[in-house]
Amino acid sequence: MRQRRLRAGALATGLLAGLGTVVAPSATAAAVDYTAGFESGTSGWTGRGTTGVAVSTDQAHGGSSSLLATGRTANWHGPALDARTVMPAGRYTIEAWVRLVAGTGADTVSLTVARTPDGGAAAYDSVANGVAVTDSGWTRVSGTYEFATTSNSQLELYLESPDATQAFYVDDVRITGETAAPVQPGTTPPVATAFDGGPDGWTARGDATVAHVTAGGRSGGALSVSGRTQTWHGPALDVTPNLAVGRTVEASVWARLAPGSAPAQLTLSIQRDRAGTRTAYENIAGAEVTADAWTRIRGTYTLGSPVDRAQVYVEGTAGAAFLIDDFTLQPFAETPVQDVPALKDVLGAQGFEHVGVALDQRETTGRPAQLVQKHFNAFTPENDGKPESVQPTEGTFTFGNLDRLLDFADATGTQVYGHVLVWHSQTPAWVFQRPDGTPLTNSPADRALLEQRMETHIKAIADHVNARYPDGNSPIWAWDVVNEVIADGDNANPHDMRDSRWFQVLGEGFVDHAFRLADQYFPDAKLFINDYNTEMPEKRADYLGLVSGLIERGVPIDGVGHQAHVDFGRPVQWLDDSLTAVEELSAEKRHPLAQVITELDVSTSTEMASADVNSTGAPRRATPDDAAAGVENGYYYRDLFAALREHSGSIESVTFWGISNARTWLRTWPYPRPWERPLPFDDDLQVTPAYWGVVDPSKLPARPADFLVPRLAAKDPVRVSSTSPAGAEVTFTPPVAGDTRDGVLSPTCTPASGSQFPIGTTRVTCTLTDEAGNQATPGVFDVVVTPPPTTTKLYQRVNNGPVVRANVNQTVQVVVQFGNEGTGTLLGRTFGYSCTQVNAGAAGSTPLTLELAPGSAHTTQRNYPAGQNGNFTLRARPTRTGTAVLDCTLSLQDSLGAQVSTTTRITVDVRK
Ligand code: XIL
């Protein structure tokens, strides 16, 4: 087993409390860089409680002196700084170096800010909690701190220790970050563009043309958009002055397609630009839009970090021409985070150690951050740790967005689930290309290059993390080492591995290689394989087959991830069965395997074939009654968590894919689905039935009538060998079937199991109806019957060959003898013959068509048992001199149905 260090427990103490109700900072920020080295005085530092502080030359981290804190008599005593002028509202990284006085061994210290907003109550915000320190060296104690209250009667930064009398030195305190100038109400003006007098500041993006039209709007004018050749082309508006960090806004626009257009999908998105970080594109909301009526696209957005420029734009189906009207961007009236049991407490008590959520910068401030802190003790970077985010071009690493999330983790004592080291998707094309842009092959040189790139990428991330956390207290507790390596269907390799570029170049061994590198560079992190559709019976078998192989090959794998992008019609039983299967594999192999639910969301759409981010499946609204869908989903969550609790012994983490229904990827992927309600929190971050399904199902509203269709799992082809030309009687197990409400069901399949199946491929169709009469989408699979290997031996011989002489404009005849030199019987009626010229166009060649001569059909009127011969004649009439080289294939079936063929080369030399 791999040895792991445990991370010193860090607990958040209401760090971001109050952000939802206070004035937020604006986008204009100033830099702060404060240092205190205690070389010539105490720099304004004082002692809290009974603490005395004095400059000491006994120890120094930098320079020749430090600040010594003595005389402490309570844990909250310690050296302190009134930071009101140093740190106006904003976001900071704070660090201090600490060393215990000699002879006191080891202890812990915490870095805290006591903050009392004017007229409010004191909050004790943790910057760094319980950091281990010693008397033998200096330890960096650091974290990030963010707050938005502009007037505080107290803002006191201090170090404390649970050992009430511990004396310690402090040196080289540094506070860096950005202040955020206060935003007074009204200074982020709401926007409303009605296009009654002009384009109102909207401009074109990409190839789009935008034009103000005076009529045809919802009332009066509108903005007409045309000429779009790519999805991201469209109208755009600069909203930089209208957004503020930590403030949620509601954006809304109406759209209608040009008359006569087919429906199109349009999405309202935001582009954020900031010097030094990658430009970000974030979806706000989308909808299907038609030519018949105006459709509203509406959603909320929270700016999480300062920007140089922010633009909203409308994008969607390439080529679609449309009108937009009545755009508004205004403050969203946020309901405070509810006082309900925290998911992390409820699930923690049930044995789930990590209760996580996928997030990005939008969730690092304001009310979304409060929700994260209240309910979750872990998170997964939704996109910021993916290969394309971390290394967009070879050798250029962009950690800015990931660092921001690590800051947030540090500041809030949250653990991080790393996502993802090796993946085929959201991975730049250069990874799989040679320096000249040609695709990598599986040649030794190309394989070496790709393996080296894999190592460079993983090592660079590790180096970066280690530099941030020299004490080894990184918040990253686990990694998705490889993601989505198994295909959804049947593939021509042992575990149905996805035919990705990784697989094409390196074969299955790329998975082994990735784990070995991850183990080398992240020895303290738990290493997981991860995939979606792991609950599907066929994919489960492939997934476990691969994991079993990894264990046998001694690959350092710690566990198995189930993305759990499910929908509320997919039987919970299937995931339950997969969790059991992993537990059984672990026992059988005597190899501990943790399990993690990595990306949970429960779609309220009809079945989605796969969660492949490149899929083009077409999930639809499961019911027109969105509220009923929400309630039904609450019951799904109830059953799902009942199943997960049965496996809490092996499940170490449950991560929800998004904090709220407003922030789920399902609302915009693979195309707009505004009806989606997949998560425990709604658009206003209030609890949904899904929340109660997890926390207390007795609070669920009455269940709606059953509108969910039952499900048939996909089934790989059934392959059978026949012993007779009549095919075979084939018995098969029907596809695994079930229903969310009715449990296991049996489908009806035609042809039925036990029927006679002819040689070749026969499609079987299975249907299924639940107790309420809802019908499943029929399931299909193939029965492939192959004949036994032939015992015949077919030959053909060209009597006047191998080189046949011919003359221009005269018919040439070629007599071919053939027969069966083996045993068994070839069937004459299955006779087939064809020639292809192989030297067409070559120097000295002449075009020639060699055909079966009329009358040669007698060869088809009899059978060819052992030793039986026959012959036929081929004819051609050359029109030019030269040589024709042809490959001629004779094919027949034997009496058991096997296809038998032989090819011979005929050269015709045409002279004058
Ligand atoms: C999704 C993100 O949520 C989207 O924002 C992004 O546009 C596409 O990727 N499986 C995974 C995740 O492993 O990385 C995907 O995340 C969802 C499917």
Short mmCIF file of C-alpha atoms in Angstrom, two decimals, residues 798 800 804-806 810-816 850 853-854 856 873-876:
data_model
loop_
_atom_site.label_atom_id
_atom_site.label_comp_id
_atom_site.label_asym_id
_atom_site.label_seq_id
_atom_site.Cartn_x
_atom_site.Cartn_y
_atom_site.Cartn_z
CA VAL A 798 -5.70 -19.73 -65.45
CA ASN A 800 -3.56 -19.98 -70.79
CA VAL A 804 -2.25 -14.04 -71.56
CA ARG A 805 -1.47 -12.67 -75.01
CA ALA A 806 -4.12 -10.53 -76.78
CA GLN A 810 -9.95 -8.64 -80.91
CA THR A 811 -11.80 -10.56 -78.22
CA VAL A 812 -9.50 -12.44 -75.89
CA GLN A 813 -10.73 -15.41 -73.84
CA VAL A 814 -9.24 -16.69 -70.60
CA VAL A 815 -10.23 -20.11 -69.36
CA VAL A 816 -10.14 -20.60 -65.59
CA LEU A 850 -12.35 -8.82 -67.87
CA ALA A 853 -18.35 -14.93 -70.64
CA PRO A 854 -22.06 -15.64 -71.28
CA SER A 856 -20.15 -19.69 -68.05
CA THR A 873 -14.43 -18.41 -69.39
CA LEU A 874 -13.51 -14.74 -69.02
CA ARG A 875 -13.67 -12.29 -71.93
CA ALA A 876 -12.30 -8.88 -72.82
#
